[in-house]
Coordinates of C-alpha atoms and ligand atoms in Angstrom, one line a residue:
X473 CA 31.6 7.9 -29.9
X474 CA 30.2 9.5 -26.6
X475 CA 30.1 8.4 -23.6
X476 CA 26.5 6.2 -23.3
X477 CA 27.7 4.6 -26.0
X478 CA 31.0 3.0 -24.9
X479 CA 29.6 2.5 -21.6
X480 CA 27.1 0.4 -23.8
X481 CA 29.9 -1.9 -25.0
X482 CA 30.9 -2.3 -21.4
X483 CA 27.6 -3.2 -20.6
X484 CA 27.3 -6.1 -23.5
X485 CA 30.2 -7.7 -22.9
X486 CA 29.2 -8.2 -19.4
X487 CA 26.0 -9.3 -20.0
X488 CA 27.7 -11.7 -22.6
X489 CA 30.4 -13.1 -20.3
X490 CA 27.9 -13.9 -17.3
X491 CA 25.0 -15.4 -20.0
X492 CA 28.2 -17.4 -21.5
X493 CA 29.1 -18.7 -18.1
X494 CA 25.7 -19.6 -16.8
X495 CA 24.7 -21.8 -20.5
X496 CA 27.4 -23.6 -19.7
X497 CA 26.6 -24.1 -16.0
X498 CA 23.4 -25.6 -16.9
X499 CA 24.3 -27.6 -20.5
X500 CA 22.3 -25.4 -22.8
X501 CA 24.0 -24.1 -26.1
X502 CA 21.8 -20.9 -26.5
X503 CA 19.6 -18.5 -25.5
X504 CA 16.9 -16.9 -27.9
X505 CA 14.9 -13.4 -26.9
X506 CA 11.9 -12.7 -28.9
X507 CA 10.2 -8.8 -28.9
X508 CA 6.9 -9.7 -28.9
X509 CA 4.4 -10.2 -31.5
X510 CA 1.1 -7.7 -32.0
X511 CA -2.0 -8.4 -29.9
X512 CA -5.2 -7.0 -30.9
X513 CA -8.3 -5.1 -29.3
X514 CA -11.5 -7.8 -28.9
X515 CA -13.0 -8.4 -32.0
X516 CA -11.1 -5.9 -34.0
X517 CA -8.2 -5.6 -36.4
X518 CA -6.8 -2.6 -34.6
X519 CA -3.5 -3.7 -32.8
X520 CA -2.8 -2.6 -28.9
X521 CA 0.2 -0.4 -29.1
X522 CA 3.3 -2.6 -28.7
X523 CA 6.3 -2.9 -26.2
X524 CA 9.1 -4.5 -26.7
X525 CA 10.2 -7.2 -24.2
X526 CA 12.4 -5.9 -21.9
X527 CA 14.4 -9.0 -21.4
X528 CA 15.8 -7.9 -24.5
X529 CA 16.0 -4.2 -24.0
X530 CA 18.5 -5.4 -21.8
X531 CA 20.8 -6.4 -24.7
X532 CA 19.5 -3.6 -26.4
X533 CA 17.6 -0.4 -27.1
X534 CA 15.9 -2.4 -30.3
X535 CA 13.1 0.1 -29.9
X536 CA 9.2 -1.3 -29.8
X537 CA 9.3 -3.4 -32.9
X538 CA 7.7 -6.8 -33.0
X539 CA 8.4 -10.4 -34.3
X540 CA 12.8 -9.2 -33.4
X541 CA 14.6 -12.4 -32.1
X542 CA 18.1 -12.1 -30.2
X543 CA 19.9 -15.2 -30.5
X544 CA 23.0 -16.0 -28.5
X545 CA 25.6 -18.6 -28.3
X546 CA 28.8 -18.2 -26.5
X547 CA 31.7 -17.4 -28.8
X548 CA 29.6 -15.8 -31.0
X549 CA 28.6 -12.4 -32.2
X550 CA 25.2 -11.8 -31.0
X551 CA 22.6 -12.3 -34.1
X552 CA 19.2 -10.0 -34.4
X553 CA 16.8 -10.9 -36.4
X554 CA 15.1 -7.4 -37.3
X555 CA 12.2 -7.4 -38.4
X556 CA 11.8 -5.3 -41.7
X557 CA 8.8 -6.8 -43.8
X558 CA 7.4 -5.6 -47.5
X559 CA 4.4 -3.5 -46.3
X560 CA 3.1 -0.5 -48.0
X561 CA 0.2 0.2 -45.2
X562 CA 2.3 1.0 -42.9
X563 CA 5.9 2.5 -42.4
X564 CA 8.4 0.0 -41.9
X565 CA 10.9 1.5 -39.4
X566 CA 14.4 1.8 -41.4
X567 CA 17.0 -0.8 -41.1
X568 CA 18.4 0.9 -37.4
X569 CA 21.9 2.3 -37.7
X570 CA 22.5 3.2 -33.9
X571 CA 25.2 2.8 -31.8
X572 CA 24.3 -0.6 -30.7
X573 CA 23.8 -2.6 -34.2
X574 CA 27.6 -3.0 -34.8
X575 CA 27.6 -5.3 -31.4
X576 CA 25.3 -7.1 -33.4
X577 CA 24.9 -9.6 -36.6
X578 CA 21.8 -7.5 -37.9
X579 CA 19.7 -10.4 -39.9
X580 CA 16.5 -8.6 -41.2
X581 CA 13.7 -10.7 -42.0
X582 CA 10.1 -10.3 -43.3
X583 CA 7.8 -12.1 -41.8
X584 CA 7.4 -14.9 -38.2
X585 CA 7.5 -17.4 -41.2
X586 CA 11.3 -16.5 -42.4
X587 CA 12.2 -16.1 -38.2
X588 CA 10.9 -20.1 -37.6
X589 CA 12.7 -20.9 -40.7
X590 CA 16.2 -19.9 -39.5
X591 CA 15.3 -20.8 -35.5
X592 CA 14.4 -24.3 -36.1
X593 CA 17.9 -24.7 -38.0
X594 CA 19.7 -24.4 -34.8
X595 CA 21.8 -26.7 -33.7
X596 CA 21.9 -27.5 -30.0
X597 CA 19.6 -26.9 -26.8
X598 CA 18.1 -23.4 -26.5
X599 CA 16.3 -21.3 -24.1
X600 CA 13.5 -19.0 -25.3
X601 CA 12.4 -16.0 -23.2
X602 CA 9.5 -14.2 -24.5
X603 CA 5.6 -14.7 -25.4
X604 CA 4.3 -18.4 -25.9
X605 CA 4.1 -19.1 -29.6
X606 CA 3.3 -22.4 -31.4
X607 CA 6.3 -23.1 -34.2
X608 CA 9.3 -22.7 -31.5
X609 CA 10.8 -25.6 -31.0
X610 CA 12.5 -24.4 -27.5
X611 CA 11.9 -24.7 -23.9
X612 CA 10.0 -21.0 -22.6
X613 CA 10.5 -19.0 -20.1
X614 CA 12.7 -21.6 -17.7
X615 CA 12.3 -20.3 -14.2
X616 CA 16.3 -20.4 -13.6
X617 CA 16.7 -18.7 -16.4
X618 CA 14.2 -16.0 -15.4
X619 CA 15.8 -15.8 -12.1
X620 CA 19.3 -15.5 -13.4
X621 CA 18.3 -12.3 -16.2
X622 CA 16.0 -11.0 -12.5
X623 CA 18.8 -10.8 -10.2
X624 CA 21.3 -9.7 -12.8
X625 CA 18.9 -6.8 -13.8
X626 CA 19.1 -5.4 -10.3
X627 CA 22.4 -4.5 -10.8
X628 CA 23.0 -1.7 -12.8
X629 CA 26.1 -0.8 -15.1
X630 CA 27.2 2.1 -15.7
X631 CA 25.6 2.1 -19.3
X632 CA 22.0 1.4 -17.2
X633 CA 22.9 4.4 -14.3
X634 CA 23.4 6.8 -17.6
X635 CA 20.4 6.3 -19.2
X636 CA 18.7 6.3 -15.7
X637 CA 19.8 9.5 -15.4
X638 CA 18.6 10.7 -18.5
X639 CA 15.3 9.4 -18.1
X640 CA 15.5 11.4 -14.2
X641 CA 16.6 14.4 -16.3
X642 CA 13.7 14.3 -18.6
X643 CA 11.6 13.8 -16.3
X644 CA 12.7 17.0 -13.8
X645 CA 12.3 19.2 -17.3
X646 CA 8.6 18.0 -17.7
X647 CA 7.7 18.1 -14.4
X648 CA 9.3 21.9 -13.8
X649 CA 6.9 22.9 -16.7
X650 CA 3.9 21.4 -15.6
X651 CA 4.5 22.8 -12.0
X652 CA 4.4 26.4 -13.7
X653 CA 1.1 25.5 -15.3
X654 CA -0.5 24.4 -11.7
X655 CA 0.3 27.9 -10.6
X656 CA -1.0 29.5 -13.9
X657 CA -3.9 27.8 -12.3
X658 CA -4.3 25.3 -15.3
X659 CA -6.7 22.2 -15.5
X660 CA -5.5 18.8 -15.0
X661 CA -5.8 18.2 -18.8
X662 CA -3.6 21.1 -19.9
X663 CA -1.0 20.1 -16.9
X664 CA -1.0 17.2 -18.6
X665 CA -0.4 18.3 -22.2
X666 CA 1.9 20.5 -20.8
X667 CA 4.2 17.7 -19.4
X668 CA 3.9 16.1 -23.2
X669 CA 4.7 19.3 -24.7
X670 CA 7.9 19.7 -22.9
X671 CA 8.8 15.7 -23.7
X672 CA 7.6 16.1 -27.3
X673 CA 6.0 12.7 -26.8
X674 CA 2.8 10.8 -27.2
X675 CA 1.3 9.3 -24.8
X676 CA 1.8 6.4 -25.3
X677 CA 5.7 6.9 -24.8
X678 CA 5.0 7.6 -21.3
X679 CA 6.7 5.0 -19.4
X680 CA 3.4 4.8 -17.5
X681 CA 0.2 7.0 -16.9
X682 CA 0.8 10.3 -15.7
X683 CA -1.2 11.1 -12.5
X684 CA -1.9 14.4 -12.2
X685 CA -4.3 15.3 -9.7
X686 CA -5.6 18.3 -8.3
X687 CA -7.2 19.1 -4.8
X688 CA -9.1 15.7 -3.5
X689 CA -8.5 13.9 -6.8
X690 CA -4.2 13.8 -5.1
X691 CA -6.4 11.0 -2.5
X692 CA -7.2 8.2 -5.5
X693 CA -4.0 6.3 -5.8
X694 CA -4.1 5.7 -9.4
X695 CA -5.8 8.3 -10.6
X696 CA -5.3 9.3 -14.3
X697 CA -8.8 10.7 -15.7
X698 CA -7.4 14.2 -16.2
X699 CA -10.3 16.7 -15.9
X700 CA -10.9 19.5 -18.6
X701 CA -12.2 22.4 -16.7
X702 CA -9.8 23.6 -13.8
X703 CA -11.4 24.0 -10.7
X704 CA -12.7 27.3 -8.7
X705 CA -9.6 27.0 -6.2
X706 CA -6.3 25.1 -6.9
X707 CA -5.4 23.3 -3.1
X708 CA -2.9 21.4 -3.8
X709 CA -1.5 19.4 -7.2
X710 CA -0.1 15.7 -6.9
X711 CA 2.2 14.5 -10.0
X712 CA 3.6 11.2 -10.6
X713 CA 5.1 11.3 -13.8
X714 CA 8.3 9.7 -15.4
X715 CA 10.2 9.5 -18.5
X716 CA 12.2 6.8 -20.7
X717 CA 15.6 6.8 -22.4
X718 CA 16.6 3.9 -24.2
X719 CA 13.9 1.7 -22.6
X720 CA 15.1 2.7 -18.7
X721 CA 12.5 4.7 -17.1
X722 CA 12.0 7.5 -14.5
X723 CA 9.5 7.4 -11.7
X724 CA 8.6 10.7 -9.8
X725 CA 6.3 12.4 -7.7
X726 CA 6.1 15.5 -6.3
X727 CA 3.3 17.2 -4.3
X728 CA 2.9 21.3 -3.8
X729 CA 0.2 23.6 -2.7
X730 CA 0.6 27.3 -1.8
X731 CA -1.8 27.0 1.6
X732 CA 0.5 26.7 4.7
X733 CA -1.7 24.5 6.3
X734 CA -0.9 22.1 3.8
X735 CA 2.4 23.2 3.0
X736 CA 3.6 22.3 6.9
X737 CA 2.3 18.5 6.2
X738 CA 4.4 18.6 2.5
X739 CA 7.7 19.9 4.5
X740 CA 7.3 17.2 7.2
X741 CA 6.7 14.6 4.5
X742 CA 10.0 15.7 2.4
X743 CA 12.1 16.0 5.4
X744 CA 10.8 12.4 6.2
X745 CA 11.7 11.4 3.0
X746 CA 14.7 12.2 2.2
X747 CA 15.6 10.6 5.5
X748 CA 14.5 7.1 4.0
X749 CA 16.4 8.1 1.2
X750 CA 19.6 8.0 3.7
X751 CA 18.6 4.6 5.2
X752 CA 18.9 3.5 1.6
X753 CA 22.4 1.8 2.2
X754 CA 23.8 -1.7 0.9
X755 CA 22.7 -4.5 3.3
X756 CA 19.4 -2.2 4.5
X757 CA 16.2 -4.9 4.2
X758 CA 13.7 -3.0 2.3
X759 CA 11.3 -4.2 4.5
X760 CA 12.9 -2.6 7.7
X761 CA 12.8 0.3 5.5
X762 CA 9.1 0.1 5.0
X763 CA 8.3 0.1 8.4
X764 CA 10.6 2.8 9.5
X765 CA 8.4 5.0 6.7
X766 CA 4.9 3.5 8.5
X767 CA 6.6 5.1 12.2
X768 CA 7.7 8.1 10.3
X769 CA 3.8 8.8 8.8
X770 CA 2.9 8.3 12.5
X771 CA 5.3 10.8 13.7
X772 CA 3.8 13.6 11.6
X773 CA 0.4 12.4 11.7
X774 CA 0.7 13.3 15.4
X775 CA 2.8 16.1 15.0
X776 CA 0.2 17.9 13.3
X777 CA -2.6 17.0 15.4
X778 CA -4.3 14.7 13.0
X779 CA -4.5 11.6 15.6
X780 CA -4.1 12.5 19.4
X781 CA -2.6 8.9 20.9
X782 CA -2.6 5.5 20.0
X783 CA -0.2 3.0 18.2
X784 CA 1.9 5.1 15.6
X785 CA 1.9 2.6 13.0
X786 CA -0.9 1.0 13.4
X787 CA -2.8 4.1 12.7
X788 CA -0.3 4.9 9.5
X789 CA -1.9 2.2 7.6
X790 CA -5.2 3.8 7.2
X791 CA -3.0 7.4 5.7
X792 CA -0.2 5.2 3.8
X793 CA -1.7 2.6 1.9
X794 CA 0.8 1.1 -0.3
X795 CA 4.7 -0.1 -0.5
X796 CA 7.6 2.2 0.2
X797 CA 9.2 1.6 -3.3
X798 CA 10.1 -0.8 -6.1
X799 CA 13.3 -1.5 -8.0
X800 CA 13.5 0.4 -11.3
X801 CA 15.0 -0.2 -14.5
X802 CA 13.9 -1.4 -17.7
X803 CA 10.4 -1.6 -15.9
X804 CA 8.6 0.6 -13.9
X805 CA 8.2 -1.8 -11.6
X806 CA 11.1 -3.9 -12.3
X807 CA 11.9 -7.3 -12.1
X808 CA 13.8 -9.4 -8.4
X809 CA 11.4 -7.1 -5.6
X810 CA 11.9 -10.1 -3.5
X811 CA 15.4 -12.0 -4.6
X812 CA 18.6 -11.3 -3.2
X813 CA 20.0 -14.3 -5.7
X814 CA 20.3 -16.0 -9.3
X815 CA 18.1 -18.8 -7.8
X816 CA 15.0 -16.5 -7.2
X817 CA 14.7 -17.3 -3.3
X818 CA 12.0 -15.1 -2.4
X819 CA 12.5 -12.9 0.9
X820 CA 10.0 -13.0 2.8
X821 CA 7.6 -9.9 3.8
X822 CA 8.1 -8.7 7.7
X823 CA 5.0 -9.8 9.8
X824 CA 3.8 -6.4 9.8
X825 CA 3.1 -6.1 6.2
X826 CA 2.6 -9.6 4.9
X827 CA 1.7 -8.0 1.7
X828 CA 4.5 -6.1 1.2
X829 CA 5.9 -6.6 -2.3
X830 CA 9.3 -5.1 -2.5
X831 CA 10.8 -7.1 0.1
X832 CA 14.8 -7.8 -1.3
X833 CA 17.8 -6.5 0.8
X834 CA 19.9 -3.6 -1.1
X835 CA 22.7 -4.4 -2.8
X836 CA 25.5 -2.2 -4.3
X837 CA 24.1 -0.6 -7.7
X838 CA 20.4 -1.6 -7.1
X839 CA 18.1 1.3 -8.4
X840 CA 14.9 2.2 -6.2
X841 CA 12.0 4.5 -5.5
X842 CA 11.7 5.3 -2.5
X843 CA 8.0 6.8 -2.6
X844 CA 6.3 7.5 1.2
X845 CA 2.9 8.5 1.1
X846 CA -0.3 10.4 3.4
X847 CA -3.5 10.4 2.0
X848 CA -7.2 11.1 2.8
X849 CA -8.9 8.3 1.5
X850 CA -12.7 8.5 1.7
X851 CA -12.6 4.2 2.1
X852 CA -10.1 4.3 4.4
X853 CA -11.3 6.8 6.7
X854 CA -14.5 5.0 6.7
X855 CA -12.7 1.9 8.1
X856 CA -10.9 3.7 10.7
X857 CA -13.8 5.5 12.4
X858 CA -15.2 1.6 12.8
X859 CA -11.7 0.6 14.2
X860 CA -11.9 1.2 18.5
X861 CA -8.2 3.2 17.1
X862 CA -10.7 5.6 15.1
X863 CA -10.9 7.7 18.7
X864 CA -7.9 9.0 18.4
X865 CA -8.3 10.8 15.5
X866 CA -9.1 15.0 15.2
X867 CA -11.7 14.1 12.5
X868 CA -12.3 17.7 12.2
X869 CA -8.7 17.9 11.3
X870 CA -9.3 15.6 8.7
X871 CA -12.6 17.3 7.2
X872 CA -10.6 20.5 6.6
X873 CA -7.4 18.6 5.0
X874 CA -9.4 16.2 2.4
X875 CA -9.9 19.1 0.1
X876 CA -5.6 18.4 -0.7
X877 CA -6.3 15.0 -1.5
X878 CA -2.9 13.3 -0.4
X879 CA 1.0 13.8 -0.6
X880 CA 3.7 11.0 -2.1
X881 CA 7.2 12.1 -2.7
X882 CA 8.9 9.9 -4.9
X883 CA 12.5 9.9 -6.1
X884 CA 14.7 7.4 -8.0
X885 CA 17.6 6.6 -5.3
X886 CA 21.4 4.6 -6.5
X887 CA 22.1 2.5 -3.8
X888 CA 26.2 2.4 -3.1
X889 CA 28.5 1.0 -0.8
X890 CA 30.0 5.0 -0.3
X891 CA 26.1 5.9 0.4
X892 CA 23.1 6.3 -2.0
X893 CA 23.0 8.7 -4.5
X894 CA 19.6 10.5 -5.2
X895 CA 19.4 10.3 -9.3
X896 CA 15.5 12.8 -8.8
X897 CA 17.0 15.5 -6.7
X898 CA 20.4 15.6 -8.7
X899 CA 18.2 15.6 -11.8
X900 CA 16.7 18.7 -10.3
X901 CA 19.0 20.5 -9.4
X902 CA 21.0 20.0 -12.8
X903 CA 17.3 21.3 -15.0
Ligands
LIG1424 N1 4.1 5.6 -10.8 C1 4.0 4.3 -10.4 C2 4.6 4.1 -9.0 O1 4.9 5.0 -8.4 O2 4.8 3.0 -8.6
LIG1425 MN1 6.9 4.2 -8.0
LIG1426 MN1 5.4 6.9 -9.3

């Protein structure tokens, strides 16, 4: 057996002896996780591409198959009811066979009809997480019950922190290959194929859209449109870009140019970085954190002559538009942003940034990105020359920089009582 896997077993039993404890805490005799069931595009009979719930991806790396239900009661051995119907259209993924499924009483079953069948047979009060269906007889997606899998998913095992790092690793690999094709002056498009290539994925296995941007197109947050033809010159190249092992997902961004003038403000920004990354300790209030990233932007914005004077932070906003970071896990976004408990308290945002969503104090094994950002955003830029602060900008500075779009540096960051531990950079270093 290697190592993922026994740290797997470690994992489950966990997860079983704190779900055991907490249905008996609140007088329920079971909990049942569905997959999902197919959705389909408006007026058609082609189905969306389907994702498994990741509530239970936290039991276990099922895979993306639909109609699956966990059920658990305390004592028991785990049952999964697998979905494996009679279907000559399409291929019916073979009964699995993986690591996991001997933790598990594998029950496959052919259709929702078979799954209500058995479901409605149990005996006792349930708790159903997963999408709404008519036929259940349980109560759905409690809000203590949410709360308790939330907080609990902040906290990584060991099993989790592997296949964290093996989605960091993958990532690194992809991202090394597409940064050769920027400087084989490629377009965006064959960047991007390029970062498939080296995953030997679809798309569609992505844990989320690749950005990949060149020159100005690094300045549109969420771009993902991927032009065909490369351009004349190649400024600078922006890529956020992760990758996913056993449902736990990479996030990453790195930004590069070759053009000093652009390279000083990349430097600053890493250095800055990677000094948030340090701040990243158990007890730090993500929120502090995101200010302290606001004052750095204003350091360098000023260091470089961008803005002359003025309030350091207050001028940030218009350069760094969005959060510092976001837990990370079995979503890309994960779940408990703002609880620092199994009752789903939400923390508060600081008065600064009232619409700040990551707002949770670290805790020891908490996984986060920390992802500071300076862009030149054509919107933003427009509302700062109407702000009185808008005088104390070098706007010719700004003219010649907006051909590089923007810089983010993102990495995936462990927090630990000895002191975080950067799962990006390590994964780097290790390609
Ligand atoms: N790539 C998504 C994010 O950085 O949050
Ligand atoms: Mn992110
Ligand atoms: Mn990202």
């Amino acid at each position: 057996m290697n190592d993922i896997n026994s740290l797997y077993i470690n994992h489950l039993n966990d997860l079983k002896n704190k779900t055991e404890n907490f249905l008996q805490e609140k007088k329920l005799d079971g909990l049942v996780i569905a997959s999902g069931f197919l959705d389909y595009y408006q007026f058609d009979d082609h189905p969306l591409y389907f994702k498994t719930n990741p509530y239970l991806n936290h039991w276990a790396p099922i895979g993306n198959i639909p109609n699956c239900f966990l059920i658990f009661r305390a004592g028991k051995v785990p049952e999964l009811l697998y979905y494996h119907p009679d279907d000559f259209w399409h291929k019916v993924a073979p009964l699995p066979e993986e690591f996991w499924v001997f933790e598990f009483d594998l029950k496959p079953i052919k259709d929702f009809k078979e799954a209500t069948t058995y479901l409605k047979k149990l005996k006792g009060k349930f708790t159903y997480i997963g999408a709404e269906k008519s036929d259940l007889p349980f109560e759905v997606n409690n809000y203590e019950v949410l709360n308790f899998f939330n907080y609990h998913r902040g906290q990584k095992s060991s099993y989790e922190l592997a296949c964290l790092e093996k989605a960091n690793y993958l990532a690194a690999m992809a991202h090394k290959n597409a940064y050769l094709a920027y400087l084989d002056k490629k377009s965006e498009f064959s960047i991007h194929k390029e970062y498939l290539n080296t995953l030997e994925i679809r798309e569609i296995e992505l844990p989320y859209n690749n950005i990949i941007a060149l020159n100005e197109n690094g300045a549109i947050l969420h771009y993902s449109d991927y032009e065909k033809i490369a351009p004349p010159v190649h400024h600078s190249f922006l890529i956020d870009a992760g990758a996913s092992y056993n449902g736990y997902h990479s996030d990453v961004t790195r930004t590069y140019t070759e053009i000093e003038e652009f390279q000083i403000l990349v430097d600053l920004m890493n250095k800055a970085q990677m000094q948030l990354v340090d701040e990243c300790k158990v007890g730090a209030k993500f929120g502090d954190l995101h200010i302290m990233a606001n004052e750095k932007v204003g350091e360098i914005l000023s260091e470089v002559g961008i803005i002359n004077g003025g309030p350091k932070m207050e001028m940030a906003r218009y350069f760094f538009p969005h959060g510092l970071g976001h837990p990370l896990g079995l979503q890309v976004h994960d779940v408990g942003s703002k609880i620092n408990d199994v009752k789903g308290e939400e923390i508060p945002p600081p008065i600064e940034f009232p619409n700040l969503r990551c707002t949770k104090t670290l805790e020891e094994g908490n996984v986060i990105t920390i992802e500071p950002g300076l862009y030149f955003i054509d919107l933003l830029l427009e509302d700062l020359k109407k702000d009185p602060l808008g005088k104390e900008v070098n706007w010719d500075k700004v003219e010649g920089l907006k051909r590089f779009g923007g810089i983010r540096i993102e990495d995936d960051v462990l927090v630990r009582q000895a002191g975080p531990i950067n799962l990006t950079r390590h994964a780097f270093e290790k390609n």
